[in-house]
């Protein structure tokens, strides 16, 4: 009787361990990607104004910046946002004025102030993707410097990411079914489903700020801007998932 009881006690942990074992599973990683035409574009430019006084340079800057903004809004239309930053007004001295870094010199003689230069940086975000190239040329015509396109993006990147995840889940199921068929077992239900690392979108989302309606065309006749067609490549959005399926007995 004692030997029987001892054998039962020894068998109990093994039985409990067997009950606690995880079910047989198939674990796969699924990947997916979708390509979406961008519906947002961005560009930047700089503007400068010169004058004998700080006020004169500032007025010249403000006048030129307003003309550029009005022209771009008129071209690109509703839903275009133009922001400005990095405003600076600097003294200008003659080329003969030489100072070391951090050195202060009186504004006299060769270092007398000859005038002032005011500057700012402009940034444009627009849904008029096909017109952004034309906008770069127009901004330059109106007095901008260093006007250039910056890139393209999606207004709703979450929708593209959701589509990529669906493709990744379908890919995982296809792989799991192939493995199950090769092993001669039946595929069961999903036990776990996780978003894998490494998925993402190529382009960094841009903040979107809607402006008022574009201003009416200028009264004085001006030549139409030179059209520069822009045809950006689709933006690829990728996703990765990890899925564990049960194996049916």
Short mmCIF file of N, CA, C and O in Angstrom, two decimals, residues 9-69:
data_model
loop_
_atom_site.label_atom_id
_atom_site.label_comp_id
_atom_site.label_asym_id
_atom_site.label_seq_id
_atom_site.Cartn_x
_atom_site.Cartn_y
_atom_site.Cartn_z
N UNK A 9 2.02 9.51 -5.96
CA UNK A 9 2.53 10.86 -5.68
C UNK A 9 3.59 11.25 -6.69
O UNK A 9 3.71 12.41 -7.08
N UNK A 10 4.41 10.29 -7.12
CA UNK A 10 5.43 10.59 -8.12
C UNK A 10 4.82 10.87 -9.49
O UNK A 10 5.32 11.69 -10.25
N UNK A 11 3.73 10.22 -9.81
CA UNK A 11 3.09 10.40 -11.12
C UNK A 11 2.29 11.69 -11.20
O UNK A 11 2.05 12.21 -12.28
N UNK A 12 1.85 12.22 -10.03
CA UNK A 12 1.00 13.40 -10.03
C UNK A 12 1.65 14.62 -10.67
O UNK A 12 1.04 15.28 -11.52
N UNK A 13 2.91 15.00 -10.34
CA UNK A 13 3.54 16.17 -10.98
C UNK A 13 3.66 16.01 -12.49
O UNK A 13 3.48 16.97 -13.24
N UNK A 14 3.96 14.78 -12.94
CA UNK A 14 4.09 14.56 -14.38
C UNK A 14 2.76 14.75 -15.08
O UNK A 14 2.69 15.32 -16.18
N UNK A 15 1.68 14.31 -14.43
CA UNK A 15 0.36 14.47 -15.02
C UNK A 15 -0.03 15.94 -15.10
O UNK A 15 -0.59 16.42 -16.09
N UNK A 16 0.24 16.67 -14.01
CA UNK A 16 -0.07 18.10 -14.01
C UNK A 16 0.75 18.84 -15.06
O UNK A 16 0.25 19.76 -15.73
N UNK A 17 2.02 18.46 -15.22
CA UNK A 17 2.87 19.12 -16.21
C UNK A 17 2.34 18.88 -17.62
O UNK A 17 2.36 19.77 -18.47
N UNK A 18 1.83 17.66 -17.85
CA UNK A 18 1.30 17.36 -19.18
C UNK A 18 0.07 18.21 -19.48
O UNK A 18 -0.14 18.65 -20.61
N UNK A 19 -0.77 18.43 -18.42
CA UNK A 19 -1.96 19.25 -18.61
C UNK A 19 -1.61 20.70 -18.88
O UNK A 19 -2.35 21.41 -19.56
N UNK A 20 -0.48 21.16 -18.33
CA UNK A 20 -0.11 22.56 -18.47
C UNK A 20 0.69 22.85 -19.73
O UNK A 20 1.05 23.98 -20.00
N UNK A 21 1.02 21.82 -20.49
CA UNK A 21 1.77 22.05 -21.71
C UNK A 21 0.95 22.88 -22.69
O UNK A 21 -0.25 22.72 -22.82
N UNK A 22 1.64 23.74 -23.42
CA UNK A 22 0.96 24.54 -24.42
C UNK A 22 0.53 23.65 -25.58
O UNK A 22 1.21 22.68 -25.90
N UNK A 23 -0.55 23.99 -26.23
CA UNK A 23 -0.98 23.19 -27.38
C UNK A 23 0.01 23.34 -28.53
O UNK A 23 0.77 24.30 -28.60
N UNK A 24 -0.01 22.37 -29.43
CA UNK A 24 0.86 22.45 -30.61
C UNK A 24 0.43 23.64 -31.46
O UNK A 24 -0.76 23.87 -31.68
N UNK A 25 1.41 24.39 -31.93
CA UNK A 25 1.10 25.61 -32.67
C UNK A 25 1.98 25.71 -33.91
O UNK A 25 3.00 25.05 -34.03
N UNK A 26 1.54 26.58 -34.82
CA UNK A 26 2.34 27.02 -35.95
C UNK A 26 2.48 28.54 -35.83
O UNK A 26 1.46 29.24 -35.74
N UNK A 27 3.70 29.02 -35.79
CA UNK A 27 3.94 30.46 -35.66
C UNK A 27 4.59 30.97 -36.94
O UNK A 27 5.58 30.41 -37.42
N UNK A 28 4.02 32.04 -37.48
CA UNK A 28 4.53 32.60 -38.74
C UNK A 28 4.59 34.12 -38.62
O UNK A 28 3.93 34.74 -37.78
N UNK A 29 5.39 34.71 -39.50
CA UNK A 29 5.46 36.17 -39.63
C UNK A 29 4.92 36.54 -41.00
O UNK A 29 5.31 35.96 -42.02
N UNK A 30 4.01 37.50 -41.02
CA UNK A 30 3.43 37.95 -42.28
C UNK A 30 3.87 39.37 -42.59
O UNK A 30 4.00 40.20 -41.70
N UNK A 31 4.13 39.64 -43.84
CA UNK A 31 4.51 40.98 -44.27
C UNK A 31 3.58 41.44 -45.37
O UNK A 31 3.03 40.64 -46.13
N UNK A 32 3.42 42.75 -45.46
CA UNK A 32 2.56 43.31 -46.49
C UNK A 32 2.91 44.75 -46.76
O UNK A 32 3.45 45.45 -45.89
N UNK A 33 2.64 45.20 -47.96
CA UNK A 33 2.89 46.60 -48.31
C UNK A 33 1.86 47.05 -49.34
O UNK A 33 1.34 46.24 -50.11
N UNK A 34 1.58 48.33 -49.32
CA UNK A 34 0.67 48.94 -50.30
C UNK A 34 1.33 50.21 -50.82
O UNK A 34 2.13 50.85 -50.13
N UNK A 35 1.00 50.57 -52.04
CA UNK A 35 1.51 51.80 -52.64
C UNK A 35 0.34 52.76 -52.87
O UNK A 35 -0.68 52.37 -53.44
N UNK A 36 0.53 53.99 -52.41
CA UNK A 36 -0.53 54.98 -52.48
C UNK A 36 0.02 56.27 -53.10
O UNK A 36 1.10 56.73 -52.72
N UNK A 37 -0.72 56.83 -54.02
CA UNK A 37 -0.30 58.11 -54.61
C UNK A 37 -0.35 59.20 -53.55
O UNK A 37 -1.36 59.34 -52.84
N UNK A 38 0.71 59.99 -53.40
CA UNK A 38 0.70 61.05 -52.37
C UNK A 38 -0.35 62.11 -52.70
O UNK A 38 -0.60 62.43 -53.87
N UNK A 39 -0.97 62.62 -51.66
CA UNK A 39 -1.95 63.69 -51.84
C UNK A 39 -1.56 64.97 -51.09
O UNK A 39 -2.38 65.87 -50.91
N UNK A 40 -0.32 65.04 -50.62
CA UNK A 40 0.21 66.24 -49.99
C UNK A 40 1.63 66.47 -50.51
O UNK A 40 2.37 65.53 -50.74
N UNK A 41 1.98 67.76 -50.71
CA UNK A 41 3.33 68.13 -51.14
C UNK A 41 3.80 69.31 -50.31
O UNK A 41 2.99 70.08 -49.77
N UNK A 42 5.11 69.47 -50.20
CA UNK A 42 5.65 70.59 -49.43
C UNK A 42 6.78 71.25 -50.20
O UNK A 42 7.46 70.62 -51.01
N UNK A 43 6.98 72.53 -49.95
CA UNK A 43 8.09 73.28 -50.53
C UNK A 43 8.52 74.35 -49.53
O UNK A 43 7.77 74.70 -48.61
N UNK A 44 9.73 74.84 -49.69
CA UNK A 44 10.24 75.91 -48.83
C UNK A 44 10.90 76.96 -49.70
O UNK A 44 11.27 76.70 -50.85
N UNK A 45 11.06 78.13 -49.12
CA UNK A 45 11.74 79.23 -49.81
C UNK A 45 12.20 80.24 -48.78
O UNK A 45 11.77 80.21 -47.61
N UNK A 46 13.09 81.12 -49.18
CA UNK A 46 13.53 82.21 -48.31
C UNK A 46 13.26 83.54 -49.00
O UNK A 46 13.19 83.61 -50.23
N UNK A 47 13.09 84.57 -48.18
CA UNK A 47 12.81 85.92 -48.69
C UNK A 47 13.72 86.90 -47.97
O UNK A 47 13.95 86.77 -46.76
N UNK A 48 14.24 87.87 -48.71
CA UNK A 48 15.07 88.91 -48.11
C UNK A 48 14.58 90.29 -48.55
O UNK A 48 13.97 90.44 -49.62
N UNK A 49 14.82 91.27 -47.69
CA UNK A 49 14.51 92.67 -48.00
C UNK A 49 15.67 93.54 -47.55
O UNK A 49 16.25 93.30 -46.48
N UNK A 50 16.05 94.53 -48.35
CA UNK A 50 17.19 95.38 -48.04
C UNK A 50 16.74 96.82 -47.86
O UNK A 50 15.73 97.25 -48.43
N UNK A 51 17.49 97.57 -47.05
CA UNK A 51 17.17 98.98 -46.85
C UNK A 51 18.26 99.69 -46.09
O UNK A 51 19.10 99.05 -45.42
N UNK A 52 18.24 101.01 -46.19
CA UNK A 52 19.23 101.81 -45.48
C UNK A 52 19.00 101.78 -43.97
O UNK A 52 19.93 101.97 -43.19
N UNK A 53 17.76 101.53 -43.55
CA UNK A 53 17.41 101.41 -42.14
C UNK A 53 16.76 100.06 -41.89
O UNK A 53 16.34 99.37 -42.84
N UNK A 54 16.66 99.70 -40.61
CA UNK A 54 16.01 98.43 -40.27
C UNK A 54 14.56 98.42 -40.70
O UNK A 54 14.05 97.40 -41.19
N UNK A 55 13.88 99.57 -40.52
CA UNK A 55 12.47 99.64 -40.93
C UNK A 55 12.32 99.50 -42.44
O UNK A 55 11.40 98.83 -42.92
N UNK A 56 13.22 100.12 -43.18
CA UNK A 56 13.13 100.02 -44.64
C UNK A 56 13.35 98.59 -45.10
O UNK A 56 12.64 98.10 -46.00
N UNK A 57 14.30 97.90 -44.51
CA UNK A 57 14.53 96.51 -44.87
C UNK A 57 13.35 95.63 -44.48
O UNK A 57 12.95 94.72 -45.23
N UNK A 58 12.75 95.91 -43.32
CA UNK A 58 11.60 95.14 -42.87
C UNK A 58 10.40 95.35 -43.78
O UNK A 58 9.67 94.40 -44.09
N UNK A 59 10.18 96.60 -44.21
CA UNK A 59 9.06 96.87 -45.11
C UNK A 59 9.27 96.17 -46.45
O UNK A 59 8.33 95.60 -47.02
N UNK A 60 10.50 96.22 -46.96
CA UNK A 60 10.78 95.53 -48.22
C UNK A 60 10.55 94.03 -48.10
O UNK A 60 10.00 93.39 -49.00
N UNK A 61 10.94 93.47 -46.96
CA UNK A 61 10.72 92.04 -46.72
C UNK A 61 9.23 91.71 -46.66
O UNK A 61 8.77 90.76 -47.29
N UNK A 62 8.48 92.50 -45.90
CA UNK A 62 7.05 92.24 -45.73
C UNK A 62 6.31 92.34 -47.06
O UNK A 62 5.44 91.51 -47.37
N UNK A 63 6.65 93.34 -47.86
CA UNK A 63 5.99 93.52 -49.15
C UNK A 63 6.25 92.32 -50.07
O UNK A 63 5.34 91.79 -50.71
N UNK A 64 7.50 91.90 -50.13
CA UNK A 64 7.85 90.78 -51.00
C UNK A 64 7.22 89.48 -50.49
O UNK A 64 6.72 88.67 -51.29
N UNK A 65 7.23 89.27 -49.17
CA UNK A 65 6.66 88.04 -48.61
C UNK A 65 5.16 87.95 -48.87
O UNK A 65 4.63 86.87 -49.18
N UNK A 66 4.45 89.09 -48.76
CA UNK A 66 3.01 89.08 -49.02
C UNK A 66 2.72 88.77 -50.47
O UNK A 66 1.76 88.06 -50.79
N UNK A 67 3.53 89.32 -51.39
CA UNK A 67 3.32 89.04 -52.81
C UNK A 67 3.53 87.57 -53.12
O UNK A 67 2.77 86.96 -53.89
N UNK A 68 4.55 86.98 -52.53
CA UNK A 68 4.82 85.55 -52.74
C UNK A 68 3.68 84.70 -52.19
O UNK A 68 3.20 83.76 -52.84
N UNK A 69 3.24 85.02 -50.98
CA UNK A 69 2.16 84.25 -50.35
C UNK A 69 0.88 84.34 -51.17
O UNK A 69 0.21 83.33 -51.40
#
